[in-house]
Coordinates of C-alpha atoms in Angstrom, one line a residue:
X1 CA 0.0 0.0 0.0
X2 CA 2.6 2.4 1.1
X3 CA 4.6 1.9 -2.3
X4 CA 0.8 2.2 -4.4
X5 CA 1.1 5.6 -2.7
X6 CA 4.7 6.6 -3.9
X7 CA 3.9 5.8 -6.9
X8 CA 0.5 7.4 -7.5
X9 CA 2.3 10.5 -6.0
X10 CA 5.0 9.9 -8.7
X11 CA 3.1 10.0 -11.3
X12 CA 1.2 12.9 -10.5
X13 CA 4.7 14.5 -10.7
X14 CA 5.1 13.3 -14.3
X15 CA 7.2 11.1 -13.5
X16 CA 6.5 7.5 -15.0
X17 CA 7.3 4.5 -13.6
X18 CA 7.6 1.0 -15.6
X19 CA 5.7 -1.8 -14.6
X20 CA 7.9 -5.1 -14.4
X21 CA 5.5 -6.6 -17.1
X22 CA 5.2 -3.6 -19.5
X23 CA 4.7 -5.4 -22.6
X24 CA 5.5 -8.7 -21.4
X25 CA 2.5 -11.1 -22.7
X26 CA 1.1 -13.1 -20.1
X27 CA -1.6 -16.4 -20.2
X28 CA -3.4 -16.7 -17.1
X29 CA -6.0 -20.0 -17.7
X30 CA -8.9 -19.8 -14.9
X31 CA -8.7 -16.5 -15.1
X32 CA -12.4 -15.6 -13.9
X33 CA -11.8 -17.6 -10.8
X34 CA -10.8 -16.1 -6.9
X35 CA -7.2 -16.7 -7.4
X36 CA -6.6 -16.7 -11.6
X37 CA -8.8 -13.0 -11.7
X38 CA -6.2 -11.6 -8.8
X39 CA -3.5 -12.3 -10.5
X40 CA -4.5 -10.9 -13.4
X41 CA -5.2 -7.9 -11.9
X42 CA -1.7 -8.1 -10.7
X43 CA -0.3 -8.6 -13.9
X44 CA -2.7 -5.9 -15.7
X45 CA -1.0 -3.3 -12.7
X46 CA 1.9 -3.6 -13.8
X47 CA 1.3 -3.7 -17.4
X48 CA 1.4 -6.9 -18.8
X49 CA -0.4 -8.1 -22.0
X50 CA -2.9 -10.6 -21.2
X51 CA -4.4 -13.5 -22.8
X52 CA -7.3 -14.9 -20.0
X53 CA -8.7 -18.1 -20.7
X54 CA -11.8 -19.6 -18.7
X55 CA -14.8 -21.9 -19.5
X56 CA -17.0 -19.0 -19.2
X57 CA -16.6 -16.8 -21.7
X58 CA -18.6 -14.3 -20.5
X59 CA -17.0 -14.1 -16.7
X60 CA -13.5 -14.0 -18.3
X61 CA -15.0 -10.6 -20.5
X62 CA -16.1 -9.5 -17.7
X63 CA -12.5 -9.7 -16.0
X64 CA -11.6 -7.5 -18.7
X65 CA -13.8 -4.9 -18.1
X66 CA -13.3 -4.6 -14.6
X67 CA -9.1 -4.4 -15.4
X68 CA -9.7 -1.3 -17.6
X69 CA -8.6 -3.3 -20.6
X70 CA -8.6 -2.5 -24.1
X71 CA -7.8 -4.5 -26.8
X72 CA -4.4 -4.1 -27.6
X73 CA -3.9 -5.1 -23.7
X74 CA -6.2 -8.4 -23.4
X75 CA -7.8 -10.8 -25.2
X76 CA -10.6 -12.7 -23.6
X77 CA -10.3 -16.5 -25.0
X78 CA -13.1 -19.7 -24.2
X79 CA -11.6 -23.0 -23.4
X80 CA -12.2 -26.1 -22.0
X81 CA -8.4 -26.8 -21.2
X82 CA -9.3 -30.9 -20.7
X83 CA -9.3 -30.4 -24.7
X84 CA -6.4 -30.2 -26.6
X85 CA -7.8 -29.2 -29.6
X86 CA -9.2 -25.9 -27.6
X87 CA -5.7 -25.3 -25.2
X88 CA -4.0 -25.2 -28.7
X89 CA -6.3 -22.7 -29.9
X90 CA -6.2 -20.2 -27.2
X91 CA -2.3 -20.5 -26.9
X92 CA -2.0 -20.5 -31.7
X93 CA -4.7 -17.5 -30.9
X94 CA -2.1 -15.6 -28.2
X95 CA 0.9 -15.7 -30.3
X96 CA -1.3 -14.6 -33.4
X97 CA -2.7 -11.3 -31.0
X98 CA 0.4 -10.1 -29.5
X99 CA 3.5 -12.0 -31.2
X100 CA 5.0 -14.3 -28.5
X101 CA 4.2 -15.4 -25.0
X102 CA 6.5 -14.2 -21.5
X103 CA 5.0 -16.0 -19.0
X104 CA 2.1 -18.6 -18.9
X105 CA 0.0 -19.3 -15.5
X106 CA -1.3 -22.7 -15.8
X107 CA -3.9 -21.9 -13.2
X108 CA -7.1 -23.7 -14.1
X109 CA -8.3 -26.2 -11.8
X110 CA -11.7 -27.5 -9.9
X111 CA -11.8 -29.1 -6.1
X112 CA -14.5 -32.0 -6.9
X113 CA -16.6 -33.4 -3.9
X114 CA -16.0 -34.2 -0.8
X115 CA -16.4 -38.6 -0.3
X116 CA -14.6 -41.6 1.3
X117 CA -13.1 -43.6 -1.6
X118 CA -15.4 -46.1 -2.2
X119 CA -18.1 -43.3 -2.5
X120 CA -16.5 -41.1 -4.6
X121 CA -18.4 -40.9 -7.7
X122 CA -16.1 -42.1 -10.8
X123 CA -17.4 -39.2 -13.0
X124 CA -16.1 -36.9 -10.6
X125 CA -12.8 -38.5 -10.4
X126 CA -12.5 -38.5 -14.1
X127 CA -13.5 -34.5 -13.9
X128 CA -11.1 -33.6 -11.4
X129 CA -8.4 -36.0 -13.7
X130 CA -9.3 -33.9 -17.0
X131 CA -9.3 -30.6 -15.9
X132 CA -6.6 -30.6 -13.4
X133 CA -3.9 -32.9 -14.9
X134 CA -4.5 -32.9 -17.7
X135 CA -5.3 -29.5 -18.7
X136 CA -2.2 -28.3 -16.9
X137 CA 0.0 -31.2 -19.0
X138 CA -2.0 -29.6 -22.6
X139 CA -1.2 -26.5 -21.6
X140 CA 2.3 -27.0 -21.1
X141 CA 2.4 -29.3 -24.4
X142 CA 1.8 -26.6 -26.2
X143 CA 3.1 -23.7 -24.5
X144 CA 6.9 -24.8 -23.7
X145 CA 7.5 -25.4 -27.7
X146 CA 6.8 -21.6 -28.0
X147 CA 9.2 -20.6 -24.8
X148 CA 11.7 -23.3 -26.5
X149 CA 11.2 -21.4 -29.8
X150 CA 12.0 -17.9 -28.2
X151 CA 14.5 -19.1 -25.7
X152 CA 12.8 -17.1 -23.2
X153 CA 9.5 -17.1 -20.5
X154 CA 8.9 -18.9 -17.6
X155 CA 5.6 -20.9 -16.1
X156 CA 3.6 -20.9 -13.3
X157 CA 1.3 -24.3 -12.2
X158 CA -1.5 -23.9 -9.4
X159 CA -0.7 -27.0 -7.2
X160 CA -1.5 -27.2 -4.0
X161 CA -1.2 -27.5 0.0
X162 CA -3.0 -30.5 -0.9
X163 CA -0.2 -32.1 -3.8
X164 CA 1.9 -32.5 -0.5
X165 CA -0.1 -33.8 1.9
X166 CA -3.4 -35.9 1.9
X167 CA -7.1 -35.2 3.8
X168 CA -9.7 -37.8 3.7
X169 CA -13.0 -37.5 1.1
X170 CA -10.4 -35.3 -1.2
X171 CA -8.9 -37.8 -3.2
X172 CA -9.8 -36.5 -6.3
X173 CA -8.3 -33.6 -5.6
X174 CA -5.3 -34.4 -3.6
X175 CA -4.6 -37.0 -6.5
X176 CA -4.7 -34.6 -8.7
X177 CA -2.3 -32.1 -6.9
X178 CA -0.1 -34.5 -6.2
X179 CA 0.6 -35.6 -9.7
X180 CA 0.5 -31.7 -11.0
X181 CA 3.7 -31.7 -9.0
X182 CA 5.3 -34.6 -10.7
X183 CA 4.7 -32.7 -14.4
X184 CA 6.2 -29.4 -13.3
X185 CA 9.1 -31.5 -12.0
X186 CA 9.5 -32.8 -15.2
X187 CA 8.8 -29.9 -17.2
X188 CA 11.6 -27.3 -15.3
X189 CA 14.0 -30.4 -15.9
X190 CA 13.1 -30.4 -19.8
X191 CA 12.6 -26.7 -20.0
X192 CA 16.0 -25.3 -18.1
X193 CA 18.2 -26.0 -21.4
X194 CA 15.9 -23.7 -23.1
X195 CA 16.5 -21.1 -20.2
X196 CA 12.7 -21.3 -19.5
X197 CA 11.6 -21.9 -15.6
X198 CA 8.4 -23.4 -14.4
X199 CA 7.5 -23.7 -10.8
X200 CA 4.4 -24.5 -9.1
X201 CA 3.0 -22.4 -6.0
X202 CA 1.0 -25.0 -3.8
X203 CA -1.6 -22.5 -1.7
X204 CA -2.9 -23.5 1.4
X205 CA -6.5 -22.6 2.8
X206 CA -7.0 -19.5 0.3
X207 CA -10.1 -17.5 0.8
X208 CA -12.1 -18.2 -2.4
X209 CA -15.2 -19.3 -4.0
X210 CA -13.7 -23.1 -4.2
X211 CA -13.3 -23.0 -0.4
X212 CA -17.1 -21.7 0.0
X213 CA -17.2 -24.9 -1.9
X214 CA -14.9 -27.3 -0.1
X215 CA -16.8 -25.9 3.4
X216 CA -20.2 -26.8 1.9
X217 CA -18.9 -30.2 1.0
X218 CA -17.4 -30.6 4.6
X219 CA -20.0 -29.8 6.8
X220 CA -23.0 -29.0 4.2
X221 CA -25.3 -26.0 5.7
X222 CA -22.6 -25.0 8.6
X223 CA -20.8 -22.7 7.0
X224 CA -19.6 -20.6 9.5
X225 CA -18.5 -23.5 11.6
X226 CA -16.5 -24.8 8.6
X227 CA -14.5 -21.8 8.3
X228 CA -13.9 -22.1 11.8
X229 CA -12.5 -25.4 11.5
X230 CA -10.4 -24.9 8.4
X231 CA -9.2 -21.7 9.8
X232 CA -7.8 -23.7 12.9
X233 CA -5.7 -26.1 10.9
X234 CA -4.0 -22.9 9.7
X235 CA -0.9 -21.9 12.1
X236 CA -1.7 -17.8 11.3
X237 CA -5.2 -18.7 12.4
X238 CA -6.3 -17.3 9.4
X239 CA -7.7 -18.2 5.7
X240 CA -4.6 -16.7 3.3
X241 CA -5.9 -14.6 0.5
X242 CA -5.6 -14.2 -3.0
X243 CA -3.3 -11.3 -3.8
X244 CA -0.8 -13.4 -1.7
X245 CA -1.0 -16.1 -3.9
X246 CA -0.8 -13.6 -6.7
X247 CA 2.2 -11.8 -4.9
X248 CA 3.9 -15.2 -5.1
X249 CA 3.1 -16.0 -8.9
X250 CA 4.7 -12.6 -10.1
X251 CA 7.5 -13.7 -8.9
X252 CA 7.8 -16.6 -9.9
X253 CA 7.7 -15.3 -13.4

């Protein structure tokens, strides 16, 4: 906040101050979600080029709008990233808009219901499977030839508290996180060569729509004693936020 200030002052003053993304192209997938809309934001601040992918069209135009964007700063892209003919459309459609890609935050992901194993449904399972392993591998399949290409940019996955640990009625989730792991493993090992770097951040107990979710699933109808619980598990005693996440990602890249 107190650097916001010295630079709103600054630039009253006339004098100008760069963000560290001006002009850097940036993919954020799950972009209309609690922690992939944040980030953008983040990004957009400091005035990266953004290409926003999300099922929901609409929400991720709407992200848009509410940044202040214009069209030669975002483009607003539909995608269902468990399909690899659509992930290779919205990253063919970001190199054809702005000429390149910096930085790619492989971010989409869904939490699934809450069930002992032999409940879970295997729907779900498959669900939680396409969209958060394999959407994240897609996306790198056909983002990392690009970064190769340039020799430059650097990626971001969206594990989880949950890829290194395990709670029970979450294995669809934990599973999922767990394995997102392995691939960015494997991807900064194949990637460094190229001088390109992929991380993961894993977020712990982040105040978002997909805990609201996670708490209904828990203890269905008690919210407020849900949070309380969670919150308790949490050393700070507190649910972490988004823009902390989104502090870490920028980073990262």
């Amino acid at each position: 906040m107190f650097l916001s200030r010295i630079q709103s002052i600054l630039f009253k003053k006339g004098v100008f101050l760069m963000g560290k993304f001006e002009n850097k192209v940036i993919i954020v997938t799950g972009a209309a979600g609690g922690i992939g809309k944040v980030t953008a934001k983040k990004f957009a601040d400091e005035g990266a080029k953004l290409a926003l992918v999300d099922l929901n069209l609409e929400a991720v135009q709407q992200v848009i709008v509410d940044l202040g964007l214009d069209e030669t700063r975002a483009i607003a892209l539909q995608a269902n990233v468990a399909k690899e003919e659509e992930v290779k459309a919205y990253v063919d459609a970001t190199v054809l808009k702005f000429g390149q890609i910096d930085g790619f935050f492989n971010n989409a992901g869904i939490e699934g219901t809450t069930k002992q194993i032999e409940d879970y449904p295997i729907e779900t399972f498959d669900l939680v499977y396409n969209v958060n392993i394999k959407g994240a591998f897609l996306g790198l399949k056909y983002v990392l030839p690009v970064l190769k290409k340039q020799g430059f940019g650097a990626v971001v996955n969206t594990a989880s508290g949950a890829g290194l640990t395990a709670s029970p009625g979450m294995v669809g989730y934990i599973m999922s996180k767990h394995a997102l792991i392995g691939i960015t493993r494997v991807a900064a090992l194949e990637a460094a060569p190229f001088g390109i770097r992929v991380n993961a951040v894993a977020p712990g107990i982040i105040n978002t729509r997909m805990m609201r979710q996670i708490e209904e699933n828990t203890l269905p109808g008690q919210g407020e004693a849900a949070t309380k619980a969670f919150a308790s598990a949490v050393p700070m005693g507190r649910y972490g936020e988004a823009e902390e996440v989104a502090n870490v990602v920028s980073f990262l890249l």
